[in-house]
């Protein structure tokens, strides 16, 4: 099962990489670099000002540092997770009062650059997805379904073995697997929540046409 999973994963990776070889890839890389540089500068400025000799800057840095604590592992995350992290960061730093702290450290424009680059990145990523040939897309979907079946079979086997033959190795494996499942589900739920929030914002921005008064 593991051999089959590796073979299918290799085939899936090849297909996905081929699909990424579109005209938008180069622009995607530029936007990705822009947002990464912006986030690095944001983090560095906040941390540096935690030792500022000026009270307003130090206080702003303390408040921003607290708001950003959940995002400092940004650089270690894959691109898709980085996209979600920037969305979350943008939401947190748009809360009441945060604009004053950003302004105190001259980070307002930096945050704008990060959010705009992230939005362009998402748009280009969707565009590239739609550009993928239909045959490749169908094959990718087929491989993913096959890997889903293998995943179900392997996890069922692993859970069964942990019950039939309990030992430290099996217990550690199940513990790590459950952590991975939880992380993936949390990321999925976060993405769905963000998509739903974006849809609501779009719907709320559509003006309602006034109705004609009854005669």
Short mmCIF file of C-alpha atoms in Angstrom, two decimals:
data_model
loop_
_atom_site.label_atom_id
_atom_site.label_comp_id
_atom_site.label_asym_id
_atom_site.label_seq_id
_atom_site.Cartn_x
_atom_site.Cartn_y
_atom_site.Cartn_z
CA UNK A 1 0.00 0.00 0.00
CA UNK A 2 2.81 2.40 0.85
CA UNK A 3 4.60 1.62 -2.42
CA UNK A 4 1.40 2.24 -4.37
CA UNK A 5 0.82 5.50 -2.49
CA UNK A 6 4.35 6.75 -3.28
CA UNK A 7 3.93 5.86 -6.96
CA UNK A 8 0.61 7.68 -7.19
CA UNK A 9 2.01 10.66 -5.27
CA UNK A 10 4.94 10.89 -7.71
CA UNK A 11 2.55 10.77 -10.67
CA UNK A 12 0.29 13.37 -9.07
CA UNK A 13 3.26 15.65 -8.34
CA UNK A 14 4.39 15.43 -11.97
CA UNK A 15 0.93 16.33 -13.24
CA UNK A 16 0.56 19.23 -10.82
CA UNK A 17 4.02 20.56 -11.73
CA UNK A 18 3.14 20.36 -15.42
CA UNK A 19 -0.07 22.25 -14.75
CA UNK A 20 1.93 24.92 -12.93
CA UNK A 21 4.09 25.53 -15.98
CA UNK A 22 1.76 28.20 -17.35
CA UNK A 23 2.41 31.81 -18.24
CA UNK A 24 1.17 32.93 -14.81
CA UNK A 25 3.83 31.00 -12.88
CA UNK A 26 6.54 33.64 -13.27
CA UNK A 27 4.17 36.38 -12.09
CA UNK A 28 3.07 34.16 -9.21
CA UNK A 29 6.67 33.86 -8.08
CA UNK A 30 7.03 37.64 -8.13
CA UNK A 31 3.92 38.15 -5.99
CA UNK A 32 5.02 35.37 -3.64
CA UNK A 33 8.42 37.02 -3.17
CA UNK A 34 6.78 40.42 -2.62
CA UNK A 35 4.51 39.16 0.15
CA UNK A 36 7.30 37.12 1.79
CA UNK A 37 9.65 40.14 1.84
CA UNK A 38 6.85 42.29 3.22
CA UNK A 39 6.06 39.85 6.03
CA UNK A 40 9.76 39.50 6.91
CA UNK A 41 10.10 43.28 7.11
CA UNK A 42 6.92 43.55 9.21
CA UNK A 43 8.12 40.96 11.72
CA UNK A 44 11.63 42.40 11.91
CA UNK A 45 10.37 45.95 12.49
CA UNK A 46 7.99 44.88 15.25
CA UNK A 47 10.63 42.83 17.06
CA UNK A 48 13.25 45.55 16.72
CA UNK A 49 10.94 48.16 18.23
CA UNK A 50 10.27 46.03 21.28
CA UNK A 51 13.57 47.56 22.47
CA UNK A 52 12.82 51.05 21.22
CA UNK A 53 13.88 53.89 23.56
CA UNK A 54 10.68 55.71 22.64
CA UNK A 55 7.59 54.73 24.63
CA UNK A 56 4.98 55.10 21.83
CA UNK A 57 6.98 52.89 19.46
CA UNK A 58 7.67 50.32 22.17
CA UNK A 59 3.99 50.16 23.12
CA UNK A 60 2.98 49.80 19.46
CA UNK A 61 5.52 47.02 19.02
CA UNK A 62 4.20 45.21 22.13
CA UNK A 63 0.62 45.33 20.86
CA UNK A 64 1.57 44.21 17.35
CA UNK A 65 3.85 41.50 18.68
CA UNK A 66 0.96 40.08 20.71
CA UNK A 67 -1.33 40.14 17.65
CA UNK A 68 1.30 38.49 15.44
CA UNK A 69 2.44 35.70 17.79
CA UNK A 70 0.42 33.10 15.91
CA UNK A 71 2.02 34.07 12.60
CA UNK A 72 5.75 34.06 13.33
CA UNK A 73 6.22 30.57 11.83
CA UNK A 74 5.06 31.97 8.47
CA UNK A 75 8.34 31.29 6.64
CA UNK A 76 8.23 27.58 7.50
CA UNK A 77 4.77 27.07 5.99
CA UNK A 78 4.03 25.99 2.39
CA UNK A 79 2.65 28.61 0.01
CA UNK A 80 -1.02 27.70 0.41
CA UNK A 81 -0.79 27.96 4.18
CA UNK A 82 1.09 31.25 3.85
CA UNK A 83 -1.83 32.59 1.83
CA UNK A 84 -4.27 31.69 4.62
CA UNK A 85 -1.93 33.13 7.27
CA UNK A 86 -1.75 36.49 5.48
CA UNK A 87 -5.54 36.56 5.22
CA UNK A 88 -5.75 35.96 8.96
CA UNK A 89 -3.04 38.52 9.66
CA UNK A 90 -4.87 41.10 7.57
CA UNK A 91 -8.06 40.47 9.55
CA UNK A 92 -6.32 40.70 12.93
CA UNK A 93 -4.43 43.88 12.07
CA UNK A 94 -7.59 45.50 10.73
CA UNK A 95 -9.26 45.32 14.15
CA UNK A 96 -10.05 48.58 15.97
CA UNK A 97 -6.95 50.33 17.30
CA UNK A 98 -4.41 48.31 15.33
CA UNK A 99 -4.11 50.97 12.62
CA UNK A 100 -2.61 53.40 15.14
CA UNK A 101 0.05 50.86 16.13
CA UNK A 102 0.93 50.18 12.49
CA UNK A 103 1.16 53.89 11.83
CA UNK A 104 3.41 54.42 14.86
CA UNK A 105 5.96 52.02 13.33
CA UNK A 106 5.35 53.25 9.76
CA UNK A 107 4.02 49.83 8.78
CA UNK A 108 0.66 50.84 7.33
CA UNK A 109 1.95 50.89 3.75
CA UNK A 110 3.89 47.66 4.32
CA UNK A 111 0.75 45.85 5.45
CA UNK A 112 -1.08 47.20 2.41
CA UNK A 113 1.62 45.85 0.10
CA UNK A 114 1.46 42.43 1.78
CA UNK A 115 -2.33 42.16 1.51
CA UNK A 116 -2.42 43.39 -2.09
CA UNK A 117 0.34 40.98 -3.17
CA UNK A 118 -1.48 38.15 -1.41
CA UNK A 119 -4.74 38.98 -3.18
CA UNK A 120 -2.99 39.11 -6.54
CA UNK A 121 -1.31 35.78 -5.72
CA UNK A 122 -4.70 34.15 -5.03
CA UNK A 123 -6.16 35.56 -8.24
CA UNK A 124 -3.23 34.32 -10.33
CA UNK A 125 -3.33 30.92 -8.65
CA UNK A 126 -7.01 30.53 -9.55
CA UNK A 127 -6.28 31.69 -13.08
CA UNK A 128 -3.53 29.12 -13.47
CA UNK A 129 -5.82 26.39 -12.17
CA UNK A 130 -8.42 27.24 -14.80
CA UNK A 131 -5.73 27.24 -17.50
CA UNK A 132 -4.83 23.60 -16.78
CA UNK A 133 -5.81 21.28 -19.66
CA UNK A 134 -9.01 19.34 -19.03
CA UNK A 135 -7.31 15.97 -19.52
CA UNK A 136 -4.66 16.72 -16.89
CA UNK A 137 -7.27 18.05 -14.51
CA UNK A 138 -9.35 14.88 -14.89
CA UNK A 139 -6.27 12.70 -14.33
CA UNK A 140 -5.31 14.68 -11.23
CA UNK A 141 -8.81 14.20 -9.84
CA UNK A 142 -8.65 10.47 -10.60
CA UNK A 143 -5.30 10.08 -8.84
CA UNK A 144 -6.51 12.00 -5.81
CA UNK A 145 -9.53 9.73 -5.47
CA UNK A 146 -7.28 6.66 -5.74
CA UNK A 147 -5.00 8.11 -3.06
CA UNK A 148 -8.03 8.80 -0.86
CA UNK A 149 -8.90 5.10 -1.04
CA UNK A 150 -5.32 4.13 -0.18
CA UNK A 151 -5.29 6.59 2.71
CA UNK A 152 -8.52 5.12 4.11
CA UNK A 153 -7.14 1.59 3.82
CA UNK A 154 -3.78 2.41 5.42
CA UNK A 155 -5.24 4.40 8.32
CA UNK A 156 -7.81 1.68 9.02
CA UNK A 157 -5.00 -0.87 9.07
CA UNK A 158 -2.88 1.34 11.36
CA UNK A 159 -5.71 1.88 13.85
CA UNK A 160 -6.49 -1.85 13.86
CA UNK A 161 -2.84 -2.74 14.52
CA UNK A 162 -2.69 -0.29 17.42
CA UNK A 163 -5.58 -2.16 19.05
CA UNK A 164 -4.42 -5.68 18.22
CA UNK A 165 -0.73 -5.08 18.96
CA UNK A 166 -0.43 -2.09 21.33
CA UNK A 167 3.15 -0.86 21.75
CA UNK A 168 5.08 2.42 21.90
CA UNK A 169 5.70 2.52 18.14
CA UNK A 170 2.06 2.00 17.21
CA UNK A 171 0.89 4.48 19.84
CA UNK A 172 3.35 7.14 18.63
CA UNK A 173 2.25 6.59 15.04
CA UNK A 174 -1.44 7.01 15.87
CA UNK A 175 -0.69 10.09 17.99
CA UNK A 176 1.24 11.73 15.15
CA UNK A 177 -1.42 10.77 12.63
CA UNK A 178 -4.18 12.28 14.76
CA UNK A 179 -2.16 15.51 15.09
CA UNK A 180 -1.75 15.65 11.32
CA UNK A 181 -5.46 15.01 10.73
CA UNK A 182 -6.35 17.77 13.21
CA UNK A 183 -3.98 20.24 11.53
CA UNK A 184 -5.32 19.49 8.07
CA UNK A 185 -8.94 19.76 9.21
CA UNK A 186 -8.24 23.08 10.96
CA UNK A 187 -6.65 24.48 7.80
CA UNK A 188 -9.57 23.23 5.72
CA UNK A 189 -12.14 24.74 8.08
CA UNK A 190 -10.19 28.02 8.09
CA UNK A 191 -10.17 28.12 4.29
CA UNK A 192 -13.91 27.38 4.10
CA UNK A 193 -14.68 30.03 6.73
CA UNK A 194 -12.62 32.60 4.84
CA UNK A 195 -14.34 31.73 1.56
CA UNK A 196 -17.76 32.05 3.18
CA UNK A 197 -16.80 35.37 4.78
CA UNK A 198 -15.56 36.68 1.44
CA UNK A 199 -18.81 35.59 -0.20
CA UNK A 200 -20.85 37.36 2.49
CA UNK A 201 -18.80 40.54 2.09
CA UNK A 202 -19.35 40.44 -1.66
CA UNK A 203 -23.09 39.91 -1.24
CA UNK A 204 -23.33 42.73 1.30
CA UNK A 205 -21.53 45.09 -1.08
CA UNK A 206 -24.19 44.62 -3.79
CA UNK A 207 -26.64 47.52 -3.54
CA UNK A 208 -30.29 46.66 -3.08
CA UNK A 209 -32.46 48.32 -5.72
CA UNK A 210 -35.42 50.27 -4.25
CA UNK A 211 -38.86 48.89 -4.99
CA UNK A 212 -41.58 50.95 -6.58
CA UNK A 213 -44.11 52.26 -4.02
CA UNK A 214 -47.50 50.67 -4.21
CA UNK A 215 -50.19 52.79 -5.84
#
